[in-house]
CSV table of C-alpha atoms in Angstrom, one decimal:
chain,number,residue,atom,x,y,z
B,1,MET,CA,-100.7,111.9,44.3
B,2,ALA,CA,-97.3,113.3,45.4
B,3,LYS,CA,-98.0,112.4,49.1
B,4,TYR,CA,-98.3,108.7,48.4
B,5,SER,CA,-95.5,106.2,48.1
B,6,LEU,CA,-94.0,104.9,44.9
B,7,VAL,CA,-96.0,101.7,45.1
B,8,ILE,CA,-99.3,103.6,45.5
B,9,ARG,CA,-98.5,106.1,42.7
B,10,ARG,CA,-97.5,103.4,40.3
B,11,LEU,CA,-100.7,101.4,41.2
B,12,MET,CA,-102.8,104.4,40.5
B,13,ILE,CA,-101.3,104.9,37.1
B,14,VAL,CA,-101.5,101.2,36.2
B,15,SER,CA,-105.2,101.2,37.3
B,16,LEU,CA,-105.8,103.9,34.7
B,17,THR,CA,-104.0,102.1,31.9
B,18,ILE,CA,-105.6,98.8,32.6
B,19,VAL,CA,-109.1,100.4,32.6
B,20,VAL,CA,-108.2,102.2,29.3
B,21,SER,CA,-107.4,98.8,27.7
B,22,ARG,CA,-110.8,97.4,28.9
B,23,ALA,CA,-112.8,100.5,28.0
B,24,ILE,CA,-111.6,100.5,24.4
B,25,THR,CA,-113.3,97.2,23.9
B,26,SER,CA,-116.3,97.5,26.3
B,27,PRO,CA,-118.9,99.0,23.9
B,28,LEU,CA,-117.8,96.7,21.1
B,29,LEU,CA,-117.7,93.4,22.8
B,30,THR,CA,-121.3,92.3,22.5
B,31,LEU,CA,-121.5,93.4,18.8
B,32,PHE,CA,-118.1,91.8,18.1
B,33,LEU,CA,-119.2,88.5,19.5
B,34,SER,CA,-122.6,88.6,17.8
B,35,ASN,CA,-121.0,89.2,14.4
B,36,LYS,CA,-118.0,86.9,14.8
B,37,LEU,CA,-120.0,83.9,16.2
B,38,GLY,CA,-123.4,84.6,14.7
B,39,LEU,CA,-125.1,84.7,18.1
B,40,ASN,CA,-128.3,86.5,19.2
B,41,GLN,CA,-128.4,88.8,22.2
B,42,GLN,CA,-129.6,86.1,24.6
B,43,ASP,CA,-126.7,83.7,23.5
B,44,VAL,CA,-124.2,86.5,23.8
B,45,GLY,CA,-125.4,87.3,27.3
B,46,LEU,CA,-125.1,83.6,28.2
B,47,LEU,CA,-121.6,83.4,26.9
B,48,LEU,CA,-120.4,86.5,28.8
B,49,GLY,CA,-122.2,85.3,31.9
B,50,ILE,CA,-120.5,81.9,31.8
B,51,ALA,CA,-117.1,83.6,31.4
B,52,VAL,CA,-117.7,85.9,34.3
B,53,PHE,CA,-119.0,83.1,36.5
B,54,ILE,CA,-115.9,80.9,36.0
B,55,ALA,CA,-113.6,83.8,36.5
B,56,THR,CA,-115.3,84.9,39.7
B,57,LEU,CA,-114.9,81.4,41.2
B,58,LEU,CA,-111.3,81.3,40.2
B,59,ALA,CA,-110.8,84.7,41.9
B,60,LEU,CA,-111.8,83.3,45.3
B,61,TYR,CA,-108.7,81.2,45.2
B,62,GLY,CA,-106.8,84.2,43.7
B,63,GLY,CA,-107.6,86.2,46.9
B,64,TYR,CA,-106.1,83.5,49.0
B,65,ILE,CA,-102.9,83.5,46.8
B,66,ILE,CA,-102.7,87.3,47.1
B,67,ASP,CA,-102.4,86.9,50.9
B,68,ARG,CA,-99.6,84.4,50.5
B,69,LEU,CA,-97.4,85.6,47.7
B,70,GLU,CA,-95.9,88.8,46.5
B,71,LYS,CA,-98.7,91.1,45.4
B,72,ARG,CA,-96.6,92.9,42.8
B,73,ARG,CA,-95.8,89.7,40.9
B,74,LEU,CA,-99.4,88.7,40.9
B,75,LEU,CA,-100.5,92.0,39.4
B,76,ILE,CA,-97.8,91.6,36.7
B,77,LEU,CA,-99.2,88.1,35.9
B,78,ALA,CA,-102.8,89.6,35.7
B,79,MET,CA,-101.7,92.3,33.3
B,80,LEU,CA,-99.8,89.8,31.1
B,81,SER,CA,-102.8,87.5,31.1
B,82,SER,CA,-105.1,90.4,30.0
B,83,ALA,CA,-102.7,91.3,27.2
B,84,ILE,CA,-102.6,87.7,25.9
B,85,GLY,CA,-106.4,87.4,26.3
B,86,PHE,CA,-107.3,90.5,24.2
B,87,VAL,CA,-105.0,89.4,21.4
B,88,LEU,CA,-106.3,85.8,21.4
B,89,LEU,CA,-109.8,87.1,21.2
B,90,THR,CA,-109.2,88.3,17.7
B,91,PHE,CA,-108.2,84.8,16.6
B,92,ALA,CA,-111.0,83.0,18.4
B,93,ASN,CA,-113.3,81.6,15.6
B,94,ASN,CA,-115.2,79.0,17.6
B,95,LEU,CA,-117.3,79.1,20.8
B,96,TYR,CA,-114.9,77.1,23.0
B,97,LEU,CA,-111.8,79.2,22.2
B,98,THR,CA,-113.8,82.4,22.7
B,99,THR,CA,-115.1,81.2,26.0
B,100,ALA,CA,-111.6,80.3,27.2
B,101,THR,CA,-110.2,83.6,26.1
B,102,LEU,CA,-113.0,85.6,27.9
B,103,VAL,CA,-112.3,83.5,31.1
B,104,ILE,CA,-108.6,84.5,30.9
B,105,THR,CA,-109.4,88.3,30.6
B,106,GLU,CA,-112.1,88.2,33.2
B,107,THR,CA,-110.0,86.3,35.7
B,108,ALA,CA,-107.1,88.6,35.1
B,109,SER,CA,-109.3,91.6,35.7
B,110,ALA,CA,-110.7,90.2,39.0
B,111,LEU,CA,-107.2,89.3,40.2
B,112,PHE,CA,-105.9,92.8,39.5
B,113,LEU,CA,-108.9,94.4,41.3
B,114,ILE,CA,-108.5,92.2,44.4
B,115,GLY,CA,-104.7,92.7,44.5
B,116,SER,CA,-104.9,96.5,44.1
B,117,LYS,CA,-107.5,96.7,46.9
B,118,ALA,CA,-105.2,94.6,49.2
B,119,ILE,CA,-102.2,96.8,48.4
B,120,LEU,CA,-104.2,100.0,49.3
B,121,SER,CA,-105.2,98.5,52.6
B,122,GLU,CA,-101.8,97.2,53.3
B,123,LYS,CA,-99.8,100.3,52.5
B,124,LEU,CA,-102.0,103.1,53.7
B,125,PRO,CA,-103.2,104.0,57.3
B,126,MET,CA,-106.9,103.5,57.9
B,127,GLY,CA,-107.8,107.2,57.6
B,128,GLN,CA,-106.4,107.6,54.1
B,129,ARG,CA,-108.0,104.5,52.5
B,130,ALA,CA,-111.4,106.0,51.5
B,131,LYS,CA,-109.7,109.0,49.9
B,132,ALA,CA,-107.1,106.8,48.1
B,133,PHE,CA,-109.7,104.4,46.8
B,134,SER,CA,-111.9,107.3,45.6
B,135,LEU,CA,-108.8,108.8,43.9
B,136,ARG,CA,-108.0,105.5,42.2
B,137,TYR,CA,-111.6,105.1,41.1
B,138,THR,CA,-111.5,108.6,39.7
B,139,LEU,CA,-108.4,107.9,37.7
B,140,THR,CA,-109.8,104.7,36.3
B,141,ASN,CA,-112.8,106.5,35.1
B,142,ILE,CA,-110.7,108.8,33.1
B,143,GLY,CA,-110.1,105.7,31.0
B,144,TYR,CA,-113.9,105.4,30.5
B,145,ALA,CA,-114.1,109.0,29.4
B,146,THR,CA,-111.8,108.4,26.5
B,147,GLY,CA,-111.6,104.6,25.9
B,148,PRO,CA,-115.0,103.8,24.5
B,149,MET,CA,-115.1,106.7,22.1
B,150,LEU,CA,-111.5,105.9,20.9
B,151,GLY,CA,-112.6,102.2,20.5
B,152,VAL,CA,-115.6,103.2,18.4
B,153,VAL,CA,-113.5,105.4,16.1
B,154,ILE,CA,-110.8,102.8,15.7
B,155,ALA,CA,-113.3,100.0,15.1
B,156,GLY,CA,-114.8,102.1,12.2
B,157,VAL,CA,-111.4,101.9,10.5
B,158,TYR,CA,-110.4,98.3,11.4
B,159,PRO,CA,-112.8,96.2,13.5
B,160,ILE,CA,-110.3,94.1,15.4
B,161,ALA,CA,-107.8,96.9,16.0
B,162,PRO,CA,-109.3,98.0,19.4
B,163,PHE,CA,-108.6,94.5,20.9
B,164,LEU,CA,-105.0,94.5,19.6
B,165,ILE,CA,-104.4,98.0,21.0
B,166,ALA,CA,-106.0,96.9,24.3
B,167,GLY,CA,-103.6,94.0,24.5
B,168,GLY,CA,-100.7,96.3,23.8
B,169,ILE,CA,-101.7,98.8,26.5
B,170,ALA,CA,-102.0,96.0,29.1
B,171,PHE,CA,-98.6,94.6,28.1
B,172,PHE,CA,-96.7,97.8,28.4
B,173,SER,CA,-98.3,98.6,31.7
B,174,ILE,CA,-96.3,95.7,33.1
B,175,PHE,CA,-93.1,97.8,33.0
B,176,LEU,CA,-94.6,100.3,35.5
B,177,MET,CA,-95.0,97.5,38.1
B,178,ILE,CA,-91.6,95.9,37.3
B,179,GLY,CA,-89.9,99.1,38.5
B,180,ILE,CA,-91.4,98.7,42.0
B,181,PRO,CA,-88.9,97.0,44.5
B,182,LYS,CA,-90.0,93.8,46.2
B,183,ASP,CA,-91.5,93.9,49.7
B,184,PRO,CA,-89.0,92.0,51.9
B,185,ALA,CA,-91.5,91.6,54.8
B,186,GLN,CA,-94.1,90.1,52.6
B,187,THR,CA,-91.6,87.8,50.9
B,188,ALA,CA,-90.4,86.6,54.3
B,189,SER,CA,-93.9,85.8,55.5
B,190,ALA,CA,-95.1,84.1,52.3
B,191,GLY,CA,-93.7,80.7,53.2
B,192,GLN,CA,-96.0,80.1,56.1
B,193,PRO,CA,-99.5,80.0,54.6
B,194,GLN,CA,-102.6,78.7,56.4
B,195,SER,CA,-104.5,76.2,54.3
B,196,PHE,CA,-107.0,77.2,51.7
B,197,MET,CA,-109.7,75.1,53.4
B,198,LYS,CA,-109.0,76.7,56.8
B,199,THR,CA,-109.4,80.1,55.1
B,200,LEU,CA,-112.7,79.1,53.6
B,201,ILE,CA,-114.0,78.0,57.0
B,202,THR,CA,-113.0,81.4,58.4
B,203,LEU,CA,-114.9,83.1,55.6
B,204,LYS,CA,-117.9,80.8,56.0
B,205,ASN,CA,-118.2,81.6,59.7
B,206,ASP,CA,-118.3,85.3,59.2
B,207,ARG,CA,-122.1,85.8,58.8
B,208,THR,CA,-121.9,89.5,58.3
B,209,LEU,CA,-119.5,89.0,55.4
B,210,ILE,CA,-121.9,86.4,53.9
B,211,MET,CA,-124.9,88.7,54.2
B,212,PHE,CA,-123.1,91.7,52.8
B,213,THR,CA,-121.7,89.7,49.9
B,214,GLY,CA,-125.2,88.4,49.1
B,215,GLY,CA,-126.5,92.0,49.1
B,216,CYS,CA,-123.6,93.1,46.9
B,217,LEU,CA,-124.4,90.2,44.5
B,218,PHE,CA,-127.9,91.5,43.9
B,219,SER,CA,-126.7,95.0,43.5
B,220,THR,CA,-123.9,94.0,41.1
B,221,VAL,CA,-126.4,92.6,38.7
B,222,VAL,CA,-127.3,96.2,38.2
B,223,HIS,CA,-124.1,98.2,38.5
B,224,GLY,CA,-121.3,95.6,37.9
B,225,ARG,CA,-121.8,95.2,34.1
B,226,PHE,CA,-124.2,98.0,33.2
B,227,THR,CA,-122.3,98.6,30.0
B,228,LEU,CA,-123.3,95.1,28.8
B,229,TYR,CA,-127.0,95.3,29.4
B,230,LEU,CA,-127.3,98.9,28.2
B,231,SER,CA,-125.5,97.9,25.0
B,232,GLN,CA,-127.8,94.8,24.7
B,233,TYR,CA,-130.9,97.1,25.2
B,234,LEU,CA,-129.7,99.7,22.7
B,235,LEU,CA,-128.9,97.0,20.1
B,236,VAL,CA,-132.5,95.7,20.5
B,237,THR,CA,-134.2,99.1,20.3
B,238,HIS,CA,-131.8,101.0,18.0
B,239,ASP,CA,-129.8,100.3,14.9
B,240,SER,CA,-126.1,99.4,15.4
B,241,LYS,CA,-124.6,102.8,14.5
B,242,ARG,CA,-127.0,104.8,16.8
B,243,ALA,CA,-126.5,102.2,19.6
B,244,LEU,CA,-122.7,102.6,19.5
B,245,GLN,CA,-123.0,106.4,19.5
B,246,THR,CA,-125.4,106.4,22.4
B,247,MET,CA,-123.3,104.0,24.3
B,248,ALA,CA,-120.2,106.0,23.9
B,249,ALA,CA,-122.0,109.2,25.1
B,250,LEU,CA,-123.4,107.3,28.2
B,251,LEU,CA,-120.0,106.0,29.1
B,252,ALA,CA,-118.4,109.4,28.7
B,253,CYS,CA,-121.1,110.9,30.9
B,254,ASN,CA,-120.5,108.3,33.5
B,255,ALA,CA,-116.8,108.8,33.5
B,256,ILE,CA,-116.8,112.6,33.5
B,257,SER,CA,-119.3,112.6,36.4
B,258,VAL,CA,-117.0,110.3,38.4
B,259,ILE,CA,-113.9,112.4,37.5
B,260,LEU,CA,-115.6,115.6,38.8
B,261,LEU,CA,-117.3,114.2,41.9
B,262,GLN,CA,-115.9,110.9,43.0
B,263,TYR,CA,-113.1,112.2,45.1
B,264,GLN,CA,-115.3,114.8,46.8
B,265,ILE,CA,-117.9,112.2,47.7
B,266,GLY,CA,-115.2,109.8,48.9
B,267,ARG,CA,-114.0,112.4,51.4
B,268,PHE,CA,-117.3,112.4,53.2
B,269,LEU,CA,-117.7,108.6,53.6
B,270,LYS,CA,-117.5,107.5,57.2
B,271,ARG,CA,-117.3,104.0,58.5
B,272,GLU,CA,-119.9,104.6,61.1
B,273,GLN,CA,-122.5,105.7,58.5
B,274,LEU,CA,-121.8,103.2,55.7
B,275,ARG,CA,-125.3,101.6,55.9
B,276,PHE,CA,-127.0,104.9,55.3
B,277,TRP,CA,-124.7,105.8,52.4
B,278,ILE,CA,-125.5,102.4,50.8
B,279,ALA,CA,-129.2,103.0,51.2
B,280,GLY,CA,-128.8,106.3,49.4
B,281,GLY,CA,-126.7,104.8,46.6
B,282,THR,CA,-129.3,102.1,46.1
B,283,SER,CA,-132.1,104.7,45.8
B,284,LEU,CA,-130.2,106.6,43.2
B,285,PHE,CA,-129.7,103.3,41.2
B,286,ILE,CA,-133.5,102.8,41.2
B,287,VAL,CA,-134.2,106.3,40.0
B,288,GLY,CA,-131.6,106.0,37.3
B,289,LEU,CA,-133.0,102.7,36.0
B,290,ILE,CA,-136.5,104.1,35.8
B,291,GLY,CA,-135.0,107.0,33.9
B,292,PHE,CA,-133.4,104.6,31.4
B,293,SER,CA,-136.7,102.9,30.8
B,294,LEU,CA,-138.4,106.3,30.0
B,295,ALA,CA,-135.5,107.8,28.0
B,296,ASP,CA,-136.4,108.9,24.5
B,297,SER,CA,-133.6,111.2,23.6
B,298,LEU,CA,-129.8,111.4,24.1
B,299,LEU,CA,-130.3,114.2,26.8
B,300,SER,CA,-132.7,112.1,28.8
B,301,TRP,CA,-130.4,109.1,28.6
B,302,CYS,CA,-127.5,111.2,29.9
B,303,ILE,CA,-129.6,112.6,32.8
B,304,ALA,CA,-130.6,109.1,33.8
B,305,MET,CA,-126.9,108.0,33.6
B,306,PHE,CA,-125.9,110.9,35.8
B,307,ILE,CA,-128.3,109.9,38.5
B,308,PHE,CA,-127.2,106.2,38.1
B,309,THR,CA,-123.6,107.3,38.4
B,310,LEU,CA,-124.2,109.2,41.7
B,311,GLY,CA,-125.3,105.8,43.1
B,312,GLU,CA,-122.2,104.2,41.7
B,313,MET,CA,-119.9,106.8,43.2
B,314,ILE,CA,-121.3,106.0,46.6
B,315,ILE,CA,-121.6,102.2,46.4
B,316,TYR,CA,-118.1,101.4,45.2
B,317,PRO,CA,-116.0,103.1,47.9
B,318,ALA,CA,-118.7,102.1,50.5
B,319,GLU,CA,-118.3,98.4,49.6
B,320,PHE,CA,-114.5,98.7,49.8
B,321,LEU,CA,-114.6,100.4,53.2
B,322,PHE,CA,-117.1,97.9,54.6
B,323,VAL,CA,-114.9,94.9,53.7
B,324,ASP,CA,-111.8,96.7,54.9
B,325,THR,CA,-113.6,97.1,58.3
B,326,LEU,CA,-114.4,93.4,58.5
B,327,ALA,CA,-111.2,91.9,57.2
B,328,PRO,CA,-108.4,90.7,59.6
B,329,GLU,CA,-105.0,92.1,58.5
B,330,GLU,CA,-103.6,88.7,57.4
B,331,LEU,CA,-106.7,87.8,55.4
B,332,ARG,CA,-107.4,91.0,53.4
B,333,GLY,CA,-106.9,89.4,50.0
B,334,SER,CA,-109.1,86.4,51.0
B,335,TYR,CA,-111.9,88.7,52.2
B,336,TYR,CA,-111.7,90.8,49.1
B,337,GLY,CA,-111.7,87.6,47.1
B,338,ALA,CA,-114.8,86.4,49.0
B,339,GLN,CA,-116.6,89.7,48.5
B,340,ASN,CA,-115.7,89.5,44.8
B,341,LEU,CA,-118.1,86.6,44.6
B,342,ALA,CA,-120.6,89.4,44.2
B,343,ALA,CA,-119.3,89.7,40.7
B,344,LEU,CA,-121.4,86.6,40.0
B,345,GLY,CA,-124.2,89.3,39.7
B,346,GLY,CA,-122.2,90.6,36.8
B,347,ALA,CA,-122.3,87.0,35.3
B,348,LEU,CA,-126.0,86.8,35.8
B,349,SER,CA,-126.7,90.3,34.5
B,350,PRO,CA,-126.3,89.7,30.7
B,351,VAL,CA,-128.1,86.3,31.0
B,352,ILE,CA,-131.1,87.8,32.9
B,353,CYS,CA,-131.2,90.9,30.7
B,354,GLY,CA,-130.8,88.9,27.5
B,355,PHE,CA,-133.7,86.7,28.4
B,356,LEU,CA,-135.9,89.6,29.3
B,357,LEU,CA,-135.1,91.5,26.1
B,358,MET,CA,-136.0,88.4,24.1
B,359,HIS,CA,-139.3,87.5,25.9
B,360,THR,CA,-140.7,90.7,27.4
B,361,PRO,CA,-141.1,94.4,26.3
B,362,ALA,CA,-137.6,96.0,26.4
B,363,PRO,CA,-138.3,98.4,29.3
B,364,THR,CA,-139.3,95.5,31.6
B,365,MET,CA,-135.6,94.8,32.0
B,366,PHE,CA,-135.1,98.0,34.0
B,367,TYR,CA,-138.0,97.4,36.3
B,368,ALA,CA,-136.6,93.9,37.1
B,369,LEU,CA,-133.2,95.4,37.8
B,370,SER,CA,-134.8,98.0,40.1
B,371,ALA,CA,-136.3,95.2,42.2
B,372,LEU,CA,-133.0,93.3,42.4
B,373,THR,CA,-131.0,96.4,43.5
B,374,ALA,CA,-133.7,97.1,46.2
B,375,ILE,CA,-133.2,93.6,47.6
B,376,GLY,CA,-129.4,94.0,47.5
B,377,GLY,CA,-129.4,97.4,49.2
B,378,SER,CA,-131.7,96.0,52.0
B,379,LEU,CA,-129.3,93.1,52.7
B,380,CYS,CA,-126.3,95.5,52.8
B,381,PHE,CA,-128.1,97.9,55.1
B,382,MET,CA,-128.9,95.0,57.5
B,383,SER,CA,-125.3,93.8,57.5
B,384,GLY,CA,-124.2,97.3,58.2
B,385,ARG,CA,-126.5,97.5,61.2
B,386,ARG,CA,-125.1,94.3,62.5
B,387,VAL,CA,-121.6,95.8,62.4
B,388,ALA,CA,-122.8,98.9,64.2
B,389,LEU,CA,-124.4,96.8,66.9
B,390,GLN,CA,-121.3,94.8,67.4
B,391,GLN,CA,-119.2,97.9,67.7
B,392,LYS,CA,-121.4,99.3,70.5
B,393,ARG,CA,-121.0,96.1,72.6
C-alpha cells in the first residue's frame, strides 16, 4: 500500500477494522435475535429484512450527501453510528428498539461503503481503481478470516461481549480518519449543491444504470447476505453448536480464498469485458449454491463455498467498475447510492429464505436462489452490452 496516498492507506486500514467489527457479530446475529426476542427463523428473517430495506432507502439520500459534503466527516459519522448501534443492540429488549438499532448499524454500513467507493474513484486515476478496490476487498476479508471465529469463542464465555467489542473497534477506528487533513477543494465546492430531486431525475433517466441496478438486486439476494441465509439453513438442519462451528469454517474459507486470490483476479478485470466477467461470476454462484444443497460434510461445504467465493471475487469489483464507468465525476456518490439500492436484495434474502425454510424442504432454498442469480446475471450482461454498443458509436 506504500504507493497510495495517506487518505487511501487510512481508508484501507479502516475498511479492515470496520469489517472486523461486523464479522465478530455476523454468525451470532440470527441466533442472538432468536434467543433475545423469542422469534422463529421466519420472523428473524423478516426483522433483518425490514432493517436492511429502510437502511438502503436512507443510503440513496446518503449518496447525494456524500457528493455535497466532506467525505471524511461522513465516514467518521458512519463509524460513530456503528459503534453506538452495536452497543445499543445489547440493551434492546423489545422489537421496536431492536429494529431501530439494526437500522442504525445497517445505514452506517451502507454510508461507509458508498463513501469509501467515492473516495477511491475521486483520489485514484482510472487505471488504478480496479486494483485498489480489489486490494481493499482483500483487506476487508482478512476481517472475515478472524472475526467470526473470534466472535464464536468470545460468545461462549459471555454472549453479549462480541457486540460490545464490535462497538469498541468501530469507535476507535474513528481516530484513524480524524488524522486525515480536510480536502480544501471539496470543502469549497460543497456549498453549491444541485437539488436532490434534480439528482433523482438524472438517475431515473439513465436506463443502463436502472437495468444494471435491477440485475444487481437479484444477484444481491444471493451474495449480499449469504451469511444470514446460510446460518438460517444451518440452524434449521443442524443443532446450534454444530451450526456455529460450520458457519465459522465457511466464513474463514470464504475470507482466506479472497485474501489469496482477490487481488490477482482484480488485476485482470477490464472495463471492455465486464459483461463476460459478470456472466462467469454468475455461473460460479449457481454451481456453488447447488453444491450447498448437496453438502453432507464439512469438506463438501467448504468446496461449495470456494466455488461460490470465486463468483463473489469477480462480481464485487466488476460491479464497482461498471458504476465507475457510468458515473459522472460530480455524481459518483449519487450513482453509488443508487446502485446500492441493489442491497434491497439483501433485505429480501432473509425474508425469502426464512419463508422457504419454514414451508418447503430446506434444499429448495438454494435452487430458488440459483434462479434469482441467473435472472440478475442476465440483466447485468444486457446492460453491459448496451454500454459496449454506446462506446462503439
